[in-house]
mmCIF file of C-alpha atoms in Angstrom:
data_model
loop_
_atom_site.group_PDB
_atom_site.id
_atom_site.type_symbol
_atom_site.label_atom_id
_atom_site.label_comp_id
_atom_site.label_asym_id
_atom_site.label_seq_id
_atom_site.Cartn_x
_atom_site.Cartn_y
_atom_site.Cartn_z
ATOM 1 C CA MET A 1 31.887 -0.714 -0.385
ATOM 2 C CA ARG A 2 29.696 -2.988 -2.630
ATOM 3 C CA ARG A 3 28.328 -0.434 -5.594
ATOM 4 C CA LEU A 4 25.126 -1.630 -6.290
ATOM 5 C CA THR A 5 22.396 -0.074 -9.024
ATOM 6 C CA ILE A 6 18.820 -0.122 -8.342
ATOM 7 C CA TYR A 7 16.374 0.039 -11.059
ATOM 8 C CA GLU A 8 12.850 1.498 -10.487
ATOM 9 C CA PRO A 9 9.942 1.753 -12.808
ATOM 10 C CA PHE A 10 9.400 5.653 -11.695
ATOM 11 C CA ARG A 11 10.438 8.292 -9.342
ATOM 12 C CA SER A 12 7.654 8.488 -7.062
ATOM 13 C CA ILE A 13 7.223 9.690 -3.023
ATOM 14 C CA PHE A 14 5.238 6.203 -3.270
ATOM 15 C CA TYR A 15 8.452 4.537 -3.073
ATOM 16 C CA ALA A 16 9.250 6.669 -0.014
ATOM 17 C CA PRO A 17 11.484 3.821 2.114
ATOM 18 C CA GLN A 18 13.732 3.132 -0.687
ATOM 19 C CA PHE A 19 14.892 6.973 -0.469
ATOM 20 C CA VAL A 20 14.893 7.055 3.516
ATOM 21 C CA ALA A 21 17.346 3.940 2.840
ATOM 22 C CA VAL A 22 19.444 6.089 0.363
ATOM 23 C CA HIS A 23 19.485 9.376 2.041
ATOM 24 C CA GLY A 24 19.357 8.027 6.132
ATOM 25 C CA GLN A 25 22.463 6.251 5.375
ATOM 26 C CA HIS A 26 20.736 2.847 5.949
ATOM 27 C CA PHE A 27 22.234 0.918 2.894
ATOM 28 C CA ALA A 28 25.754 3.139 3.318
ATOM 29 C CA GLY A 29 25.648 1.568 7.143
ATOM 30 C CA GLU A 30 25.246 -1.926 5.464
ATOM 31 C CA GLY A 31 28.717 -1.428 3.141
ATOM 32 C CA LEU A 32 26.331 -0.667 -0.079
ATOM 33 C CA ASP A 33 26.980 2.146 -2.099
ATOM 34 C CA VAL A 34 23.230 2.275 -3.792
ATOM 35 C CA GLU A 35 22.252 4.005 -7.348
ATOM 36 C CA VAL A 36 18.768 4.499 -7.883
ATOM 37 C CA VAL A 37 18.055 4.792 -11.769
ATOM 38 C CA THR A 38 14.711 5.528 -13.336
ATOM 39 C CA VAL A 39 14.000 2.988 -16.280
ATOM 40 C CA GLY A 40 13.208 4.425 -19.853
ATOM 41 C CA GLY A 41 14.363 4.632 -23.208
ATOM 42 C CA GLY A 42 12.365 1.117 -23.623
ATOM 43 C CA ILE A 43 14.294 -0.498 -20.798
ATOM 44 C CA THR A 44 11.799 -2.073 -17.983
ATOM 45 C CA THR A 45 12.800 -3.033 -14.911
ATOM 46 C CA THR A 46 12.326 -6.753 -15.474
ATOM 47 C CA GLY A 47 14.440 -6.293 -18.601
ATOM 48 C CA ALA A 48 17.097 -4.693 -16.814
ATOM 49 C CA LEU A 49 17.075 -7.837 -14.403
ATOM 50 C CA MET A 50 17.052 -10.057 -17.560
ATOM 51 C CA ASP A 51 19.593 -8.746 -19.687
ATOM 52 C CA GLY A 52 22.106 -8.335 -16.700
ATOM 53 C CA ARG A 53 21.824 -4.529 -16.374
ATOM 54 C CA ALA A 54 21.062 -5.054 -12.501
ATOM 55 C CA GLU A 55 21.029 -7.499 -9.938
ATOM 56 C CA ILE A 56 17.892 -5.688 -7.937
ATOM 57 C CA ALA A 57 14.749 -3.844 -9.326
ATOM 58 C CA LEU A 58 12.024 -2.412 -7.757
ATOM 59 C CA GLY A 59 8.341 -3.109 -9.064
ATOM 60 C CA GLY A 60 5.045 -5.167 -8.445
ATOM 61 C CA ILE A 61 4.865 -8.742 -8.528
ATOM 62 C CA MET A 62 2.589 -8.137 -11.449
ATOM 63 C CA ARG A 63 5.462 -7.491 -13.453
ATOM 64 C CA SER A 64 7.197 -11.317 -12.471
ATOM 65 C CA LEU A 65 3.643 -12.877 -12.905
ATOM 66 C CA ASP A 66 3.461 -11.644 -16.311
ATOM 67 C CA VAL A 67 6.962 -12.420 -17.470
ATOM 68 C CA ALA A 68 6.196 -16.140 -15.752
ATOM 69 C CA ASP A 69 3.006 -16.305 -17.667
ATOM 70 C CA ARG A 70 4.800 -15.322 -21.015
ATOM 71 C CA GLY A 71 7.143 -18.238 -20.204
ATOM 72 C CA GLY A 72 9.805 -16.324 -18.768
ATOM 73 C CA PRO A 73 12.188 -16.920 -15.697
ATOM 74 C CA PHE A 74 11.092 -16.584 -12.316
ATOM 75 C CA LEU A 75 12.034 -13.245 -10.957
ATOM 76 C CA VAL A 76 11.805 -13.800 -7.302
ATOM 77 C CA HIS A 77 10.302 -10.745 -4.880
ATOM 78 C CA PHE A 78 12.123 -10.884 -1.675
ATOM 79 C CA ALA A 79 11.423 -7.276 0.422
ATOM 80 C CA GLU A 80 8.094 -5.781 0.488
ATOM 81 C CA VAL A 81 7.866 -2.047 0.313
ATOM 82 C CA ASN A 82 4.350 -1.226 -0.296
ATOM 83 C CA GLN A 83 1.215 -2.637 1.411
ATOM 84 C CA ARG A 84 -1.049 -0.615 -0.345
ATOM 85 C CA ASN A 85 -2.295 0.684 -3.228
ATOM 86 C CA GLY A 86 -0.886 3.951 -3.972
ATOM 87 C CA PHE A 87 -3.438 5.700 -6.577
ATOM 88 C CA PHE A 88 -6.337 8.287 -5.599
ATOM 89 C CA LEU A 89 -9.217 8.582 -7.678
ATOM 90 C CA LEU A 90 -9.776 11.895 -8.510
ATOM 91 C CA SER A 91 -13.339 13.778 -9.555
ATOM 92 C CA ARG A 92 -13.510 16.695 -11.793
ATOM 93 C CA ALA A 93 -16.925 17.846 -9.389
ATOM 94 C CA ALA A 94 -17.054 17.695 -5.765
ATOM 95 C CA ARG A 95 -18.713 14.699 -4.530
ATOM 96 C CA PRO A 96 -19.034 14.475 -1.040
ATOM 97 C CA SER A 97 -21.301 11.757 -1.026
ATOM 98 C CA PHE A 98 -19.372 9.474 -3.832
ATOM 99 C CA THR A 99 -20.288 6.123 -4.280
ATOM 100 C CA TRP A 100 -19.198 4.362 -7.029
ATOM 101 C CA ALA A 101 -22.426 3.705 -8.840
ATOM 102 C CA ASP A 102 -21.298 7.400 -9.925
ATOM 103 C CA VAL A 103 -18.484 6.376 -12.417
ATOM 104 C CA VAL A 104 -21.404 4.784 -14.593
ATOM 105 C CA GLY A 105 -20.894 5.955 -17.961
ATOM 106 C CA LYS A 106 -18.086 8.254 -16.906
ATOM 107 C CA THR A 107 -14.630 8.464 -18.165
ATOM 108 C CA VAL A 108 -11.480 7.642 -16.138
ATOM 109 C CA ILE A 109 -8.241 8.626 -17.070
ATOM 110 C CA SER A 110 -6.176 5.879 -15.678
ATOM 111 C CA PHE A 111 -2.517 5.308 -15.149
ATOM 112 C CA ALA A 112 -0.967 4.254 -18.280
ATOM 113 C CA GLU A 113 2.248 2.956 -17.289
ATOM 114 C CA ALA A 114 1.912 0.057 -15.286
ATOM 115 C CA PRO A 115 -1.270 -2.206 -15.077
ATOM 116 C CA THR A 116 -1.667 -2.734 -11.313
ATOM 117 C CA PRO A 117 -3.646 0.262 -10.532
ATOM 118 C CA TRP A 118 -6.232 -0.292 -13.577
ATOM 119 C CA GLN A 119 -6.796 -3.774 -12.741
ATOM 120 C CA CYS A 120 -7.370 -3.150 -8.858
ATOM 121 C CA MET A 121 -9.927 -0.304 -9.871
ATOM 122 C CA LEU A 122 -11.399 -3.257 -11.943
ATOM 123 C CA THR A 123 -11.880 -5.479 -8.771
ATOM 124 C CA VAL A 124 -13.276 -2.661 -6.772
ATOM 125 C CA LEU A 125 -15.311 -1.607 -9.169
ATOM 126 C CA ARG A 126 -17.075 -5.197 -9.306
ATOM 127 C CA ARG A 127 -17.014 -5.349 -5.364
ATOM 128 C CA HIS A 128 -19.311 -2.663 -5.193
ATOM 129 C CA GLY A 129 -21.676 -4.179 -8.114
ATOM 130 C CA VAL A 130 -20.636 -1.764 -10.945
ATOM 131 C CA ASP A 131 -20.079 -3.783 -14.406
ATOM 132 C CA PRO A 132 -16.189 -2.476 -15.741
ATOM 133 C CA GLY A 133 -18.073 -2.297 -19.097
ATOM 134 C CA THR A 134 -20.146 0.545 -18.234
ATOM 135 C CA VAL A 135 -17.120 2.901 -17.421
ATOM 136 C CA THR A 136 -14.730 3.934 -20.312
ATOM 137 C CA ILE A 137 -11.252 3.527 -18.768
ATOM 138 C CA GLU A 138 -8.333 5.249 -20.510
ATOM 139 C CA ARG A 139 -4.966 4.199 -20.702
ATOM 140 C CA THR A 140 -3.689 5.470 -23.637
ATOM 141 C CA LEU A 141 -1.907 8.642 -22.001
ATOM 142 C CA PRO A 142 1.770 8.696 -20.529
ATOM 143 C CA LEU A 143 1.091 10.310 -17.364
ATOM 144 C CA GLY A 144 2.409 14.019 -18.330
ATOM 145 C CA GLU A 145 -0.502 14.125 -21.183
ATOM 146 C CA ALA A 146 -2.912 12.463 -18.718
ATOM 147 C CA LEU A 147 -2.711 15.185 -16.569
ATOM 148 C CA ALA A 148 -2.778 17.968 -18.861
ATOM 149 C CA ALA A 149 -5.513 16.406 -20.773
ATOM 150 C CA PHE A 150 -7.698 16.417 -17.326
ATOM 151 C CA LYS A 151 -6.621 19.842 -16.223
ATOM 152 C CA GLY A 152 -7.774 20.793 -19.948
ATOM 153 C CA GLY A 153 -11.145 19.486 -19.445
ATOM 154 C CA HIS A 154 -11.296 16.080 -21.069
ATOM 155 C CA GLY A 155 -12.660 12.992 -18.476
ATOM 156 C CA ASP A 156 -14.626 12.849 -15.328
ATOM 157 C CA PHE A 157 -12.544 11.069 -13.026
ATOM 158 C CA PHE A 158 -8.665 10.852 -13.049
ATOM 159 C CA GLU A 159 -7.000 8.100 -11.414
ATOM 160 C CA THR A 160 -3.313 9.153 -9.954
ATOM 161 C CA GLY A 161 -0.581 8.812 -7.237
ATOM 162 C CA GLN A 162 1.754 11.483 -5.846
ATOM 163 C CA PRO A 163 2.664 14.193 -5.584
ATOM 164 C CA PHE A 164 0.025 15.067 -8.479
ATOM 165 C CA THR A 165 -2.757 13.898 -6.412
ATOM 166 C CA GLU A 166 -1.683 16.732 -3.680
ATOM 167 C CA GLN A 167 -0.960 19.256 -6.725
ATOM 168 C CA LEU A 168 -4.727 18.882 -8.251
ATOM 169 C CA LEU A 169 -6.165 18.916 -4.814
ATOM 170 C CA ALA A 170 -4.198 22.263 -3.721
ATOM 171 C CA GLU A 171 -5.134 24.124 -7.125
ATOM 172 C CA GLY A 172 -8.717 23.296 -6.548
ATOM 173 C CA ALA A 173 -8.698 21.372 -9.970
ATOM 174 C CA ALA A 174 -9.907 18.560 -8.613
ATOM 175 C CA HIS A 175 -11.883 16.846 -5.633
ATOM 176 C CA LEU A 176 -10.826 13.831 -3.691
ATOM 177 C CA ALA A 177 -13.575 10.762 -4.269
ATOM 178 C CA ALA A 178 -11.803 7.722 -3.186
ATOM 179 C CA SER A 179 -8.191 6.541 -1.755
ATOM 180 C CA MET A 180 -7.509 3.334 -3.871
ATOM 181 C CA GLY A 181 -5.449 2.154 -0.954
ATOM 182 C CA ASP A 182 -8.554 1.978 1.627
ATOM 183 C CA MET A 183 -10.573 0.791 -1.462
ATOM 184 C CA THR A 184 -8.299 -2.071 -2.479
ATOM 185 C CA GLY A 185 -7.321 -3.108 0.791
ATOM 186 C CA ALA A 186 -3.916 -4.732 1.873
ATOM 187 C CA VAL A 187 -2.166 -6.114 -0.658
ATOM 188 C CA PRO A 188 2.112 -6.283 -1.766
ATOM 189 C CA PHE A 189 1.726 -3.496 -4.216
ATOM 190 C CA SER A 190 5.545 -3.130 -4.830
ATOM 191 C CA SER A 191 8.729 -4.900 -3.649
ATOM 192 C CA TYR A 192 12.330 -5.893 -4.492
ATOM 193 C CA MET A 193 12.861 -8.189 -6.960
ATOM 194 C CA THR A 194 16.370 -10.282 -8.221
ATOM 195 C CA THR A 195 17.055 -13.216 -10.523
ATOM 196 C CA GLY A 196 17.317 -16.649 -9.375
ATOM 197 C CA PRO A 197 21.015 -16.719 -9.902
ATOM 198 C CA PHE A 198 21.325 -13.944 -7.751
ATOM 199 C CA LEU A 199 19.477 -14.791 -4.774
ATOM 200 C CA SER A 200 21.836 -17.862 -4.811
ATOM 201 C CA ASP A 201 25.212 -16.330 -5.522
ATOM 202 C CA GLY A 202 24.236 -12.960 -4.313
ATOM 203 C CA ARG A 203 22.197 -13.609 -0.902
ATOM 204 C CA ASP A 204 25.084 -11.959 1.267
ATOM 205 C CA VAL A 205 24.415 -8.745 -0.657
ATOM 206 C CA LEU A 206 20.592 -9.309 -0.172
ATOM 207 C CA LEU A 207 20.650 -9.772 3.228
ATOM 208 C CA ARG A 208 22.589 -6.745 3.773
ATOM 209 C CA PHE A 209 19.980 -4.591 1.507
ATOM 210 C CA THR A 210 17.013 -5.888 3.260
ATOM 211 C CA ARG A 211 18.378 -5.463 6.716
ATOM 212 C CA ALA A 212 18.964 -1.609 5.392
ATOM 213 C CA LEU A 213 15.181 -1.660 4.176
ATOM 214 C CA TYR A 214 14.182 -2.803 7.576
ATOM 215 C CA GLN A 215 16.287 0.128 9.325
ATOM 216 C CA ALA A 216 14.176 2.656 7.238
ATOM 217 C CA GLN A 217 11.079 0.962 7.577
ATOM 218 C CA ARG A 218 11.518 1.039 11.457
ATOM 219 C CA TRP A 219 12.747 4.359 11.078
ATOM 220 C CA ILE A 220 9.692 5.733 9.318
ATOM 221 C CA ALA A 221 7.214 4.067 11.575
ATOM 222 C CA GLY A 222 8.507 6.089 14.197
ATOM 223 C CA ALA A 223 8.656 9.519 12.327
ATOM 224 C CA ASP A 224 6.280 11.860 11.653
ATOM 225 C CA ALA A 225 5.274 13.356 7.867
ATOM 226 C CA LYS A 226 7.717 16.424 8.634
ATOM 227 C CA GLN A 227 10.641 14.126 9.019
ATOM 228 C CA VAL A 228 10.075 11.705 6.412
ATOM 229 C CA ALA A 229 9.331 14.764 3.640
ATOM 230 C CA GLU A 230 12.802 16.483 4.727
ATOM 231 C CA LEU A 231 14.931 13.281 4.461
ATOM 232 C CA ILE A 232 13.560 12.120 1.045
ATOM 233 C CA ALA A 233 13.409 15.711 -0.396
ATOM 234 C CA PRO A 234 17.369 15.426 -2.485
ATOM 235 C CA ALA A 235 15.204 12.571 -4.730
ATOM 236 C CA PHE A 236 12.543 15.196 -5.103
ATOM 237 C CA PRO A 237 13.812 18.644 -6.186
ATOM 238 C CA ASP A 238 11.202 19.460 -8.308
ATOM 239 C CA ILE A 239 8.474 19.068 -5.848
ATOM 240 C CA ALA A 240 7.034 21.590 -3.534
ATOM 241 C CA PRO A 241 8.108 21.042 0.121
ATOM 242 C CA GLU A 242 4.115 21.540 1.554
ATOM 243 C CA ILE A 243 3.089 19.186 -1.645
ATOM 244 C CA ARG A 244 5.727 16.573 -0.730
ATOM 245 C CA HIS A 245 4.884 17.226 2.830
ATOM 246 C CA ARG A 246 1.019 16.685 2.213
ATOM 247 C CA ALA A 247 2.010 13.486 0.039
ATOM 248 C CA VAL A 248 3.718 11.419 2.836
ATOM 249 C CA ALA A 249 0.915 12.525 5.491
ATOM 250 C CA ARG A 250 -1.783 11.093 3.191
ATOM 251 C CA TYR A 251 0.510 8.188 2.772
ATOM 252 C CA LEU A 252 1.352 7.524 6.497
ATOM 253 C CA GLY A 253 -2.205 8.123 7.102
ATOM 254 C CA GLN A 254 -3.334 5.426 5.313
ATOM 255 C CA GLY A 255 -0.552 2.848 5.951
ATOM 256 C CA THR A 256 0.981 2.302 2.406
ATOM 257 C CA TRP A 257 4.529 1.323 3.123
ATOM 258 C CA SER A 258 5.160 -1.796 4.909
ATOM 259 C CA ARG A 259 6.367 -2.590 8.523
ATOM 260 C CA ASP A 260 8.613 -5.231 7.620
ATOM 261 C CA PRO A 261 10.364 -6.819 4.259
ATOM 262 C CA ILE A 262 8.133 -9.974 4.332
ATOM 263 C CA VAL A 263 6.038 -10.231 0.701
ATOM 264 C CA ARG A 264 2.932 -12.889 2.941
ATOM 265 C CA ARG A 265 1.118 -15.375 1.359
ATOM 266 C CA PRO A 266 -2.140 -14.008 1.802
ATOM 267 C CA GLY A 267 -1.319 -10.493 -0.203
ATOM 268 C CA TYR A 268 0.253 -12.387 -3.091
ATOM 269 C CA GLU A 269 -2.767 -14.514 -3.595
ATOM 270 C CA TYR A 270 -4.965 -11.870 -3.634
ATOM 271 C CA LEU A 271 -2.698 -9.946 -6.266
ATOM 272 C CA GLN A 272 -2.648 -12.764 -7.983
ATOM 273 C CA GLN A 273 -6.686 -13.319 -8.009
ATOM 274 C CA ILE A 274 -6.494 -9.482 -8.982
ATOM 275 C CA LEU A 275 -4.663 -9.777 -12.282
ATOM 276 C CA LEU A 276 -6.503 -13.336 -13.209
ATOM 277 C CA ASP A 277 -9.935 -12.000 -12.840
ATOM 278 C CA GLY A 278 -9.021 -8.753 -14.862
ATOM 279 C CA GLY A 279 -7.431 -11.075 -17.386
ATOM 280 C CA PHE A 280 -3.790 -9.278 -17.187
ATOM 281 C CA ILE A 281 -2.398 -13.094 -16.517
ATOM 282 C CA THR A 282 -3.873 -16.461 -17.759
ATOM 283 C CA HIS A 283 -2.346 -18.784 -15.314
ATOM 284 C CA PRO A 284 -1.855 -18.558 -11.597
ATOM 285 C CA HIS A 285 2.038 -19.312 -10.517
ATOM 286 C CA ARG A 286 3.132 -20.580 -7.044
ATOM 287 C CA TYR A 287 3.726 -18.394 -4.108
ATOM 288 C CA GLU A 288 6.993 -20.354 -3.715
ATOM 289 C CA ASP A 289 8.276 -19.725 -6.987
ATOM 290 C CA LEU A 290 7.924 -16.026 -7.239
ATOM 291 C CA VAL A 291 8.533 -15.096 -3.681
ATOM 292 C CA ASP A 292 12.027 -15.695 -1.510
ATOM 293 C CA THR A 293 10.870 -14.959 2.510
ATOM 294 C CA ALA A 294 13.839 -16.514 4.028
ATOM 295 C CA ILE A 295 16.185 -13.420 3.571
ATOM 296 C CA ALA A 296 13.334 -10.922 5.228
ATOM 297 C CA ARG A 297 12.471 -13.329 8.063
ATOM 298 C CA GLN A 298 16.384 -13.871 9.255
ATOM 299 C CA VAL A 299 16.137 -9.981 9.276
ATOM 300 C CA VAL A 300 13.282 -9.129 11.075
ATOM 301 C CA GLY A 301 14.063 -12.489 13.278
#
């Protein structure tokens, strides 16, 4: 059994395919003993790869683009997990006829732990004719503090993921204004990445890993929300079963999880343009330098 440690940026139902592969024994079936570690204490997913703590990490392509933009090594993405933005825009007041003009002059408490949700928000605003400069977007508070601030009366809108969306809706503390997955459209939001050397030297491990992920993706495609929610429960012991079920159902309903592990060029180019337009990166980088599709295409056949 090959021992493998995977670093993830944060623990989230958004990453359900990973936990289906773990708890559904798909990794084990490929001879992989996978431990998932959530980064913290100043360690990042890209940092864990570059300093040798990990051979594989889960995260957004924006993380590799950021490293490359600053002259760092190419950290290559080889297996897609999410094909949609996993965040939601919640409103303090009910807005049954929400339009993006509703956020003008308002304060949106956004996700501070990663820039992609914010960058997608900027693109969506511009697409709907709203100047982002007319909206106050706050990204200063870590998630727990941001949640407490919103529940305490600060801000008009709150952009967050799961299970916090379902928890706030169930409590009546917020109303769903928009799914950022629907608003952003298809985009390779999260995928597995590795270093150039391991892409070459560890190819057999990456092939087995990707095969297990694809098996998990196919299982999800044929499962219902209750089955998925129950299988991943060990990874989320602090989330109430009904909230976990609702979160999975909402993600399934909008096609959040990729049906196969191939990171395709149009999605990559769309995401890169979002980051260029938002000023997060300053130079475009070649798809071929940051994406490897050979392993995933071999698995999918």
